[in-house]
Amino acid sequence: MSQPKRMAFFVSDRTGITAETLGHSLLTQFDALNIEKQAVRFVDTPERARALRDRINRHHQEDGLRPLVFSTLIATETRAIVKEATGLFIDFFEAFIGPLEHELGVKSELTAGRSHGMNDVEEYSRRIDAVNFTLNHDDGSTTSHLAEADIILVGISRTGKTPTCLYLSLHYGIRAANFPLTEDDLEEMQLPNSLKPHRDKLFGLTTDPARLAQIRHERMPNSKYASIEQCDYETRQAEALFRKLGVPYLRTTMKSVEEIATTIIDMAGLERRKMRPHHPQAHI
Amino acid sequence: MSQPKRMAFFVSDRTGITAETLGHSLLTQFDALNIEKQAVRFVDTPERARALRDRINRHHQEDGLRPLVFSTLIATETRAIVKEATGLFIDFFEAFIGPLEHELGVKSELTAGRSHGMNDVEEYSRRIDAVNFTLNHDDGSTTSHLAEADIILVGISRTGKTPTCLYLSLHYGIRAANFPLTEDDLEEMQLPNSLKPHRDKLFGLTTDPARLAQIRHERMPNSKYASIEQCDYETRQAEALFRKLGVPYLRTTMKSVEEIATTIIDMAGLERRKMRPHHPQAHI
């Protein structure tokens, strides 16, 4: 079924992260259509705005379908220019700033680049520190500063520990370490020694054995490591260990790193430690 | 100036990333106010919806100010329950789904968890592979697969190479490597040998010498490494080298990792390689 193509532009004064996030969210609701997405960032001069306007109009003519324009433009002049184009203009700020101003009883500050910029230097440093912490505490590589971790992900190989830790640190400034469970740990059904003092910070990741075997197979085809028997054994032992120790855990099968990370924040109550999320700070 | 506190809730069926992005972006426009932000994720049962409704009402009574509720709830039942609360309900889907359905001539699929879930397994694997690639090619640690990089960030120590690479891989599935410039490289004004075959993939990061000295000072107080003379020298040489070789570069001073990453994508034309951004896929 070949559908006619329609363009969608995510347009912003700055990084475009908010426009992309919101636009993608809306478009996931129309998944059957053939929509080609393009981010247009840093539209911060009348020249750039005019070039974009002309590009939208050109696509309209060529495709025969109006482009969708998801905009977080704030500056009045550039916004007016892009709005001259014949696309469907979805204006995130216009839609909500009015009701908010009314409710809050103040005018908005209408300044671009607030949401993904470096608003708060101290906050930002904390976030970069968290990334460094995570890199230094990946896969059990060091144990010296585990006491400073906000959370320690633990699990067998290939359950998503590393990307999840990076997401937690990069976005939420959470000092996330991760630690592997070895065959010995599984056999003896106990934690590695260096984790024992930190039981209250542990969070287990596990996954579906069949999916795990598939992932491992891509790395080491036909190995014992990738065999379904081995994956089944490791998963079963790991989950039994988590249950025995009362360590909360999550099956990551078919979950994205965003889903895993936010679920952990929720289950472990990490938000209560007053973190400010950081993609959410959508660069406008 | 102590302002009365008002609550803002970011409410979602799933990860809450879209709701947080939207809410934060809008609230940056009202920075002077005292607003306490809280994400409420996975509101996917009537019980959870009722608990939230009561919580909103309680805050309204206690604070004397109506909470703001930024919602990406999709399910009709839970949404109706949360809407019973006395907060200001900012409904992301309601605002835009209508105009989009009209334009696109189809009904939306109204299914939660689309935008930040694992819609496309192959796409998702590519993204996780990119993260692994970045981790294996951090700080010049290996050079064997540099030919497979989409981009190679190069620069002196502490200019933001590592977090930027992680952001590029985690969000955009870009295989981003990074490589340090050593004192020898700077003195001889030439690239490390292993980078020479990849000149067209290089992107330089540099920064303001005074800010660099400050950052390095936190790591190694009173060292030559952190001295303003050294930082000044290294920055000057690195920029001269980039100019000599025609390597595009960016000063990262006071730029967030989101700003650096999206600017690089823009300047290096990485989007043309058909990447799909991945925070943008806001988990609803």
Coordinates of N, CA and C in Angstrom, one line a residue, chain A residues 6 10 14-33 35-42 48 65-68 70 72 74 88 90-93 95-97 99-101 103-119 121 124-125 127-129 131-132 135 138 158 162-163 166-167 170-172 211 218-219 252-260 262-263 265-266 271 274 276-284, chain B residues 6 10 14-33 35-42 48 65-68 70 72 74 88 90-93 95-97 99-101 103-119 121 124-125 127-129 131-132 135 138 158 162-163 166-167 170-172 211 218-219 252-260 262-263 265-266 271 274 276-284:
Chain A
R6 N 3.5 12.9 3.0 CA 3.3 14.3 3.5 C 4.4 14.7 4.4
F10 N 9.4 20.0 12.3 CA 9.4 20.4 13.7 C 10.3 21.7 13.8
R14 N 15.4 27.3 18.7 CA 16.6 26.8 19.4 C 16.8 25.3 19.0
T15 N 17.0 24.4 20.0 CA 17.4 23.1 19.7 C 16.3 22.2 19.0
G16 N 15.1 22.6 19.1 CA 14.0 21.8 18.5 C 13.5 20.6 19.3
I17 N 14.1 20.4 20.5 CA 13.7 19.2 21.2 C 12.3 19.2 21.6
T18 N 11.8 20.3 22.1 CA 10.4 20.3 22.5 C 9.5 20.1 21.3
A19 N 9.8 20.8 20.2 CA 8.9 20.7 19.0 C 8.9 19.2 18.5
E20 N 10.1 18.6 18.5 CA 10.2 17.2 18.0 C 9.4 16.3 19.0
T21 N 9.6 16.5 20.3 CA 9.0 15.6 21.2 C 7.4 15.7 21.0
L22 N 6.9 16.9 21.0 CA 5.5 17.0 20.9 C 5.0 16.6 19.6
G23 N 5.7 16.9 18.5 CA 5.2 16.5 17.2 C 5.2 15.0 17.0
H24 N 6.3 14.4 17.4 CA 6.4 12.9 17.4 C 5.2 12.3 18.1
S25 N 5.0 12.8 19.3 CA 3.9 12.2 20.2 C 2.6 12.3 19.4
L26 N 2.3 13.4 18.8 CA 1.0 13.5 18.1 C 1.0 12.6 16.9
L27 N 2.1 12.5 16.2 CA 2.1 11.7 15.0 C 2.1 10.2 15.2
T28 N 2.5 9.8 16.4 CA 2.3 8.4 16.7 C 0.9 7.9 16.7
Q29 N 0.0 8.9 16.8 CA -1.4 8.6 16.8 C -1.9 8.4 15.3
F30 N -1.1 8.7 14.4 CA -1.5 8.5 13.0 C -0.4 7.7 12.2
D31 N -0.1 6.5 12.8 CA 1.0 5.8 12.4 C 0.9 5.2 11.0
A32 N -0.4 5.0 10.5 CA -0.6 4.3 9.3 C -0.2 5.3 8.1
L33 N -0.1 6.5 8.3 CA 0.1 7.5 7.2 C 1.6 7.6 6.9
I35 N 4.3 9.8 6.6 CA 4.7 11.2 6.9 C 6.2 11.2 7.1
E36 N 6.8 12.1 6.3 CA 8.3 12.3 6.4 C 8.6 13.4 7.4
K37 N 9.4 13.1 8.4 CA 9.6 14.1 9.5 C 11.0 14.8 9.3
Q38 N 11.0 16.1 9.5 CA 12.2 16.8 9.4 C 12.3 17.9 10.5
A39 N 13.4 18.0 11.2 CA 13.6 19.0 12.2 C 14.2 20.2 11.6
V40 N 13.7 21.4 11.9 CA 14.3 22.6 11.4 C 14.7 23.5 12.6
R41 N 16.0 23.4 13.0 CA 16.4 24.1 14.3 C 16.9 25.5 14.1
F42 N 17.0 26.2 15.2 CA 17.7 27.5 15.2 C 17.1 28.4 14.1
R48 N 16.3 32.9 7.8 CA 16.0 31.5 8.0 C 14.5 31.2 8.0
L65 N 0.1 17.7 -0.9 CA -0.5 17.7 0.5 C 0.2 18.8 1.3
R66 N -0.6 19.4 2.1 CA -0.1 20.5 3.0 C 0.8 19.9 4.0
P67 N 2.0 20.4 4.1 CA 2.9 20.0 5.2 C 2.3 20.3 6.6
L68 N 2.7 19.5 7.6 CA 2.3 19.9 9.0 C 3.5 20.6 9.6
F70 N 4.9 21.8 13.2 CA 4.8 21.8 14.6 C 5.8 22.8 15.1
T72 N 7.5 25.6 18.0 CA 7.7 26.2 19.3 C 8.4 27.6 19.1
I74 N 9.0 31.3 19.2 CA 8.6 32.3 20.2 C 8.6 33.7 19.6
L88 N -0.2 23.4 7.6 CA -1.0 23.4 8.8 C -0.1 23.8 10.0
I90 N 0.8 24.2 13.7 CA 0.4 23.8 15.0 C 1.3 24.5 16.0
D91 N 0.7 25.5 16.7 CA 1.5 26.4 17.5 C 1.4 26.0 19.0
F92 N 2.5 25.4 19.5 CA 2.4 24.9 20.9 C 2.3 26.1 21.9
F93 N 3.0 27.2 21.7 CA 2.9 28.2 22.6 C 1.6 29.0 22.6
A95 N -1.2 28.0 21.8 CA -2.3 27.2 22.4 C -2.4 27.3 23.9
F96 N -1.3 27.3 24.5 CA -1.3 27.2 26.0 C -0.9 28.4 26.8
I97 N -0.1 29.3 26.2 CA 0.4 30.4 26.9 C -0.7 31.3 27.4
P99 N -4.1 30.6 28.2 CA -4.7 30.1 29.5 C -3.8 30.1 30.7
L100 N -2.5 29.9 30.5 CA -1.6 29.9 31.6 C -1.4 31.4 32.1
E101 N -1.3 32.3 31.2 CA -1.1 33.7 31.7 C -2.4 34.1 32.5
E103 N -4.4 32.2 34.2 CA -4.5 31.5 35.5 C -3.4 32.1 36.4
L104 N -2.2 32.3 35.9 CA -1.1 32.8 36.8 C -1.2 34.3 37.1
G105 N -1.9 35.0 36.3 CA -2.1 36.4 36.5 C -0.8 37.2 36.2
V106 N 0.1 36.6 35.3 CA 1.2 37.4 34.9 C 1.4 37.1 33.4
K107 N 2.2 38.0 32.7 CA 2.5 37.8 31.3 C 3.7 36.9 31.3
S108 N 3.8 36.1 30.2 CA 4.9 35.2 30.1 C 6.1 36.0 29.6
E109 N 7.3 35.4 29.8 CA 8.5 36.1 29.5 C 8.9 36.0 28.0
L110 N 8.3 35.1 27.3 CA 8.5 34.9 25.9 C 10.0 35.0 25.4
T111 N 10.8 34.2 26.0 CA 12.2 34.2 25.6 C 12.6 32.8 25.1
A112 N 13.2 32.8 24.0 CA 13.5 31.5 23.4 C 14.7 30.8 24.1
G113 N 14.8 29.5 24.0 CA 16.0 28.8 24.4 C 16.0 28.6 25.9
R114 N 15.0 28.8 26.6 CA 15.0 28.6 28.0 C 15.0 27.2 28.4
S115 N 14.2 26.4 27.6 CA 13.9 25.1 28.2 C 15.0 24.1 28.1
H116 N 15.8 24.2 27.0 CA 17.0 23.2 27.0 C 18.3 23.9 27.1
G117 N 18.3 25.1 27.5 CA 19.6 25.8 27.7 C 20.2 25.5 29.0
M118 N 21.2 26.1 29.4 CA 21.9 25.9 30.6 C 21.4 26.9 31.6
N119 N 20.1 26.8 32.1 CA 19.5 27.8 32.9 C 20.3 27.9 34.2
V121 N 23.5 26.8 36.2 CA 24.9 26.2 36.0 C 25.2 25.1 37.1
Y124 N 23.3 22.1 36.2 CA 23.9 21.5 35.0 C 25.1 20.7 35.4
S125 N 26.0 21.3 36.2 CA 27.2 20.6 36.6 C 26.9 19.3 37.3
R127 N 24.5 17.4 36.8 CA 24.0 16.4 35.8 C 25.3 15.8 35.1
I128 N 26.2 16.7 34.7 CA 27.4 16.2 34.0 C 28.2 15.3 35.0
D129 N 28.3 15.7 36.2 CA 28.9 14.9 37.3 C 28.3 13.5 37.3
V131 N 26.8 11.9 34.9 CA 27.2 11.2 33.7 C 28.6 10.6 34.0
N132 N 29.5 11.4 34.5 CA 30.9 10.9 34.8 C 30.8 9.8 35.8
L135 N 29.7 6.6 34.1 CA 30.8 6.1 33.2 C 31.8 5.4 34.1
D138 N 30.4 1.8 35.5 CA 29.7 0.9 34.6 C 30.2 -0.5 34.7
R158 N 23.5 -8.2 29.4 CA 22.6 -7.9 28.3 C 21.1 -7.7 28.7
T162 N 23.5 -0.7 31.2 CA 24.3 0.4 30.8 C 23.5 1.6 30.2
P163 N 22.7 1.3 29.1 CA 22.0 2.4 28.5 C 21.0 3.1 29.5
L166 N 22.9 5.4 31.7 CA 23.2 6.6 31.0 C 22.0 7.5 30.9
Y167 N 20.9 7.0 30.6 CA 19.7 7.8 30.5 C 19.3 8.4 31.8
L170 N 22.1 11.2 32.4 CA 22.1 12.3 31.4 C 20.8 13.2 31.5
H171 N 19.7 12.6 31.9 CA 18.4 13.3 31.9 C 18.0 13.7 33.2
Y172 N 18.3 12.9 34.2 CA 17.7 13.2 35.5 C 18.8 13.6 36.5
R211 N 14.2 -13.8 24.4 CA 14.7 -12.6 23.8 C 16.2 -12.4 24.2
E218 N 23.4 -12.6 18.8 CA 24.0 -11.6 17.9 C 25.4 -11.3 18.2
R219 N 25.8 -11.4 19.5 CA 27.1 -11.0 19.9 C 28.0 -12.3 19.8
T252 N 12.8 -6.2 31.5 CA 13.0 -5.1 30.5 C 12.5 -5.5 29.1
T253 N 12.1 -6.7 28.9 CA 11.7 -7.2 27.6 C 10.8 -6.2 26.8
M254 N 11.2 -5.9 25.6 CA 10.4 -5.0 24.8 C 10.1 -3.6 25.4
K255 N 10.9 -3.3 26.3 CA 10.7 -1.9 26.9 C 11.8 -1.0 26.4
S256 N 11.5 0.2 26.1 CA 12.6 1.1 25.6 C 13.4 1.6 26.8
V257 N 14.5 2.2 26.6 CA 15.3 2.7 27.7 C 14.6 3.8 28.4
E258 N 13.7 4.6 27.7 CA 12.9 5.6 28.4 C 11.9 5.0 29.4
E259 N 11.3 3.9 28.9 CA 10.3 3.2 29.7 C 11.0 2.6 31.0
I260 N 12.1 1.9 30.7 CA 12.8 1.3 31.9 C 13.2 2.4 32.9
T262 N 12.1 5.5 33.4 CA 11.1 6.2 34.2 C 10.3 5.2 35.1
T263 N 10.3 3.9 34.7 CA 9.7 3.0 35.7 C 10.5 2.8 36.9
I265 N 12.5 5.1 38.2 CA 12.4 6.3 39.0 C 11.1 6.2 39.9
D266 N 10.0 5.7 39.2 CA 8.8 5.6 39.9 C 8.8 4.5 41.0
E271 N 12.4 10.3 42.5 CA 12.0 11.7 42.3 C 11.9 12.4 43.6
K274 N 14.2 15.1 44.8 CA 14.2 16.4 44.3 C 15.1 16.6 43.0
R276 N 15.5 17.2 39.1 CA 14.7 17.9 38.0 C 15.1 17.2 36.7
P277 N 14.1 16.8 36.0 CA 14.3 16.0 34.8 C 14.9 16.9 33.7
H278 N 15.6 16.3 32.8 CA 16.3 17.2 31.9 C 16.2 17.1 30.4
H279 N 15.5 16.2 29.9 CA 15.0 16.3 28.6 C 13.8 17.1 28.6
P280 N 13.0 16.8 29.6 CA 11.8 17.5 29.8 C 11.9 19.0 29.7
Q281 N 13.0 19.4 30.1 CA 13.4 20.8 29.9 C 13.5 21.1 28.5
A282 N 12.7 20.5 27.7 CA 12.7 20.7 26.2 C 13.4 22.0 25.8
H283 N 14.4 21.8 25.0 CA 14.9 23.0 24.3 C 13.8 23.5 23.5
I284 N 13.5 24.7 23.5 CA 12.4 25.2 22.8 C 12.7 25.2 21.3
Chain B
R6 N 2.8 27.1 44.1 CA 1.8 26.5 43.3 C 2.3 25.2 42.7
F10 N 2.8 16.9 35.9 CA 2.9 16.4 34.6 C 2.4 14.9 34.5
R14 N 1.8 6.9 30.5 CA 3.0 6.1 30.4 C 4.2 6.8 31.0
T15 N 5.3 7.0 30.3 CA 6.5 7.5 30.9 C 6.5 8.9 31.3
G16 N 5.6 9.7 30.8 CA 5.5 11.1 31.2 C 6.5 12.0 30.5
I17 N 7.2 11.5 29.6 CA 8.3 12.4 29.0 C 7.7 13.5 28.1
T18 N 6.6 13.2 27.4 CA 6.0 14.3 26.6 C 5.4 15.3 27.5
A19 N 4.6 14.8 28.5 CA 4.0 15.8 29.4 C 5.0 16.7 30.1
E20 N 6.1 16.1 30.5 CA 7.1 16.9 31.2 C 7.8 17.9 30.2
T21 N 8.1 17.4 29.0 CA 8.7 18.3 28.1 C 7.8 19.5 27.8
L22 N 6.5 19.2 27.6 CA 5.6 20.3 27.3 C 5.5 21.2 28.5
G23 N 5.2 20.6 29.6 CA 5.0 21.5 30.8 C 6.2 22.3 31.2
H24 N 7.4 21.7 31.2 CA 8.6 22.4 31.5 C 8.8 23.6 30.5
S25 N 8.7 23.3 29.2 CA 8.8 24.3 28.2 C 7.9 25.5 28.5
L26 N 6.7 25.2 28.7 CA 5.7 26.3 29.0 C 6.1 27.1 30.3
L27 N 6.5 26.3 31.3 CA 6.8 27.0 32.6 C 8.0 27.8 32.6
T28 N 9.0 27.5 31.7 CA 10.2 28.4 31.6 C 9.8 29.8 31.2
Q29 N 8.6 30.0 30.7 CA 8.1 31.3 30.4 C 7.6 32.0 31.6
F30 N 7.5 31.4 32.7 CA 7.0 32.0 33.9 C 8.0 31.7 35.1
D31 N 9.3 32.0 34.8 CA 10.3 31.6 35.7 C 10.3 32.3 37.0
A32 N 9.7 33.5 37.1 CA 9.7 34.2 38.4 C 8.8 33.6 39.4
L33 N 7.9 32.8 39.0 CA 6.9 32.2 40.0 C 7.5 31.0 40.7
I35 N 6.9 27.6 41.4 CA 6.1 26.5 41.0 C 6.8 25.2 41.3
E36 N 6.2 24.3 42.0 CA 6.8 23.0 42.4 C 6.3 22.0 41.4
K37 N 7.2 21.3 40.7 CA 6.9 20.4 39.6 C 6.9 19.0 40.1
Q38 N 6.0 18.2 39.6 CA 5.9 16.8 40.0 C 5.4 16.0 38.8
A39 N 6.2 14.9 38.5 CA 5.7 14.0 37.4 C 4.8 13.0 38.0
V40 N 3.7 12.6 37.4 CA 2.9 11.5 37.8 C 2.8 10.6 36.6
R41 N 3.5 9.5 36.7 CA 3.6 8.6 35.5 C 2.7 7.4 35.6
F42 N 2.5 6.8 34.5 CA 1.8 5.5 34.5 C 0.4 5.6 35.2
R48 N -5.6 4.8 40.1 CA -4.5 5.8 40.1 C -5.0 7.2 39.7
L65 N -3.9 27.8 45.9 CA -3.7 28.1 44.5 C -4.0 26.9 43.7
R66 N -4.8 27.1 42.6 CA -5.1 25.9 41.7 C -3.8 25.3 41.1
P67 N -3.6 24.0 41.3 CA -2.5 23.3 40.6 C -2.7 23.4 39.1
L68 N -1.6 23.4 38.4 CA -1.6 23.2 36.9 C -1.4 21.8 36.6
F70 N -0.6 19.4 33.5 CA -0.2 19.2 32.1 C -0.4 17.7 31.7
T72 N -1.0 14.4 29.1 CA -1.0 13.6 27.9 C -1.8 12.4 28.0
I74 N -4.5 9.7 27.5 CA -5.2 9.3 26.3 C -6.5 8.6 26.6
L88 N -6.1 23.6 36.9 CA -6.2 24.0 35.5 C -5.7 22.9 34.6
I90 N -4.5 21.3 31.4 CA -3.9 21.6 30.0 C -3.8 20.3 29.3
D91 N -4.7 20.1 28.3 CA -4.8 18.8 27.7 C -4.1 18.9 26.3
F92 N -3.0 18.2 26.3 CA -2.1 18.3 25.1 C -2.8 17.6 23.9
F93 N -3.4 16.4 24.1 CA -4.0 15.7 23.0 C -5.3 16.4 22.5
A95 N -6.1 19.4 22.5 CA -5.8 20.6 21.8 C -5.4 20.4 20.3
F96 N -4.7 19.3 20.1 CA -4.1 19.2 18.7 C -4.6 18.1 17.9
I97 N -5.2 17.0 18.6 CA -5.6 15.9 17.8 C -6.8 16.2 16.8
P99 N -7.6 19.2 15.2 CA -7.1 19.8 13.9 C -6.3 18.8 13.1
L100 N -5.5 18.0 13.7 CA -4.7 17.0 12.9 C -5.7 16.0 12.2
E101 N -6.7 15.5 12.9 CA -7.6 14.5 12.3 C -8.3 15.2 11.1
E103 N -7.2 17.7 9.3 CA -6.3 17.9 8.1 C -5.9 16.6 7.5
L104 N -5.7 15.5 8.3 CA -5.3 14.3 7.7 C -6.4 13.4 7.2
G105 N -7.6 13.8 7.6 CA -8.8 13.0 7.1 C -8.9 11.6 7.6
V106 N -8.3 11.4 8.8 CA -8.5 10.1 9.4 C -8.6 10.3 10.9
K107 N -9.2 9.3 11.6 CA -9.2 9.3 13.0 C -7.9 8.9 13.6
S108 N -7.5 9.5 14.8 CA -6.3 9.1 15.4 C -6.5 7.7 16.1
E109 N -5.4 7.1 16.4 CA -5.4 5.7 16.9 C -5.6 5.7 18.4
L110 N -5.4 6.8 19.0 CA -5.6 7.0 20.5 C -5.1 5.8 21.3
T111 N -3.9 5.5 21.2 CA -3.3 4.4 22.0 C -2.1 5.0 22.8
A112 N -2.1 4.7 24.0 CA -1.1 5.2 24.9 C 0.3 4.5 24.7
G113 N 1.3 5.2 25.1 CA 2.6 4.6 25.1 C 3.3 4.4 23.8
R114 N 2.7 5.0 22.8 CA 3.3 4.9 21.5 C 4.6 5.6 21.4
S115 N 4.6 6.8 21.9 CA 5.7 7.7 21.5 C 7.1 7.4 22.1
H116 N 7.1 6.8 23.3 CA 8.4 6.5 23.8 C 8.6 5.0 24.1
G117 N 7.7 4.3 23.5 CA 7.9 2.8 23.6 C 8.8 2.3 22.5
M118 N 8.9 1.0 22.4 CA 9.8 0.4 21.4 C 9.0 0.1 20.2
N119 N 8.6 1.1 19.4 CA 7.8 0.9 18.3 C 8.4 0.0 17.2
V121 N 11.6 -2.3 16.5 CA 12.7 -3.1 17.2 C 14.0 -2.8 16.5
Y124 N 15.3 0.5 17.3 CA 15.8 0.6 18.7 C 17.1 -0.1 18.8
S125 N 17.3 -1.2 18.2 CA 18.6 -1.9 18.3 C 19.7 -1.1 17.7
R127 N 19.9 2.0 17.8 CA 20.2 3.1 18.8 C 21.1 2.5 19.9
I128 N 20.7 1.3 20.4 CA 21.5 0.7 21.5 C 22.9 0.4 21.0
D129 N 23.0 -0.1 19.7 CA 24.3 -0.3 19.1 C 25.1 1.0 19.1
V131 N 25.0 3.5 21.2 CA 25.5 3.7 22.5 C 26.7 2.9 22.8
N132 N 26.6 1.6 22.5 CA 27.8 0.7 22.7 C 29.0 1.2 21.9
L135 N 30.5 4.1 23.7 CA 31.2 3.7 24.9 C 32.6 3.1 24.5
D138 N 35.2 6.0 23.3 CA 35.3 7.2 24.1 C 36.8 7.6 24.4
R158 N 38.1 18.2 28.6 CA 37.1 19.0 29.3 C 36.3 20.0 28.5
T162 N 32.6 13.8 25.8 CA 31.9 12.5 26.2 C 30.4 12.7 26.3
P163 N 29.9 13.6 27.2 CA 28.4 13.7 27.3 C 27.7 14.0 26.0
L166 N 27.4 10.8 24.0 CA 26.4 9.9 24.6 C 25.0 10.4 24.2
Y167 N 24.8 11.7 24.3 CA 23.5 12.3 23.9 C 23.2 12.0 22.4
L170 N 22.4 8.1 22.2 CA 21.3 7.7 23.0 C 20.0 8.2 22.4
H171 N 20.0 9.4 21.8 CA 18.8 10.0 21.3 C 18.6 9.9 19.8
Y172 N 19.7 9.9 19.1 CA 19.6 10.0 17.7 C 20.2 8.8 17.0
R211 N 36.7 29.7 31.5 CA 35.7 28.7 32.0 C 36.4 27.3 32.0
E218 N 38.6 22.4 39.3 CA 37.8 21.6 40.2 C 38.3 20.2 40.3
R219 N 38.9 19.7 39.2 CA 39.4 18.3 39.1 C 40.8 18.3 39.7
T252 N 31.8 25.5 23.2 CA 30.8 24.9 24.0 C 30.4 25.7 25.3
T253 N 31.2 26.8 25.5 CA 31.0 27.6 26.7 C 29.5 27.9 27.0
M254 N 29.0 27.5 28.1 CA 27.7 27.9 28.6 C 26.6 27.3 27.7
K255 N 27.0 26.3 26.9 CA 25.9 25.6 26.1 C 25.6 24.2 26.8
S256 N 24.4 23.8 26.9 CA 24.0 22.6 27.4 C 24.3 21.5 26.4
V257 N 24.4 20.2 26.9 CA 24.7 19.1 26.0 C 23.6 19.0 24.9
E258 N 22.4 19.4 25.2 CA 21.4 19.4 24.2 C 21.7 20.4 23.1
E259 N 22.1 21.5 23.5 CA 22.4 22.6 22.5 C 23.6 22.2 21.7
I260 N 24.6 21.6 22.3 CA 25.8 21.2 21.6 C 25.5 20.1 20.6
T262 N 22.6 19.2 19.2 CA 21.7 19.6 18.1 C 22.4 20.6 17.1
T263 N 23.3 21.4 17.7 CA 24.1 22.3 16.8 C 25.0 21.5 15.9
I265 N 24.5 18.3 14.9 CA 23.7 17.7 13.9 C 23.4 18.6 12.8
D266 N 23.1 19.9 13.1 CA 22.7 20.9 12.2 C 23.9 21.2 11.3
E271 N 21.5 14.9 10.0 CA 20.1 14.5 9.8 C 19.9 13.9 8.4
K274 N 19.2 10.3 7.6 CA 17.9 9.7 7.9 C 17.9 9.1 9.3
R276 N 16.3 9.0 13.0 CA 15.1 9.4 13.6 C 15.4 9.7 15.1
P277 N 15.1 10.9 15.5 CA 15.4 11.3 16.8 C 14.7 10.5 17.9
H278 N 15.2 10.5 19.1 CA 14.6 9.5 20.0 C 14.1 9.9 21.3
H279 N 14.4 11.1 21.7 CA 13.7 11.6 22.8 C 12.4 12.1 22.3
P280 N 12.6 12.8 21.2 CA 11.5 13.4 20.5 C 10.3 12.5 20.4
Q281 N 10.6 11.2 20.3 CA 9.5 10.3 20.4 C 8.9 10.2 21.7
A282 N 8.8 11.3 22.4 CA 8.2 11.4 23.7 C 7.3 10.3 24.1
H283 N 7.7 9.6 25.1 CA 6.8 8.6 25.7 C 5.7 9.4 26.2
I284 N 4.5 9.0 25.9 CA 3.3 9.8 26.2 C 3.1 9.7 27.7

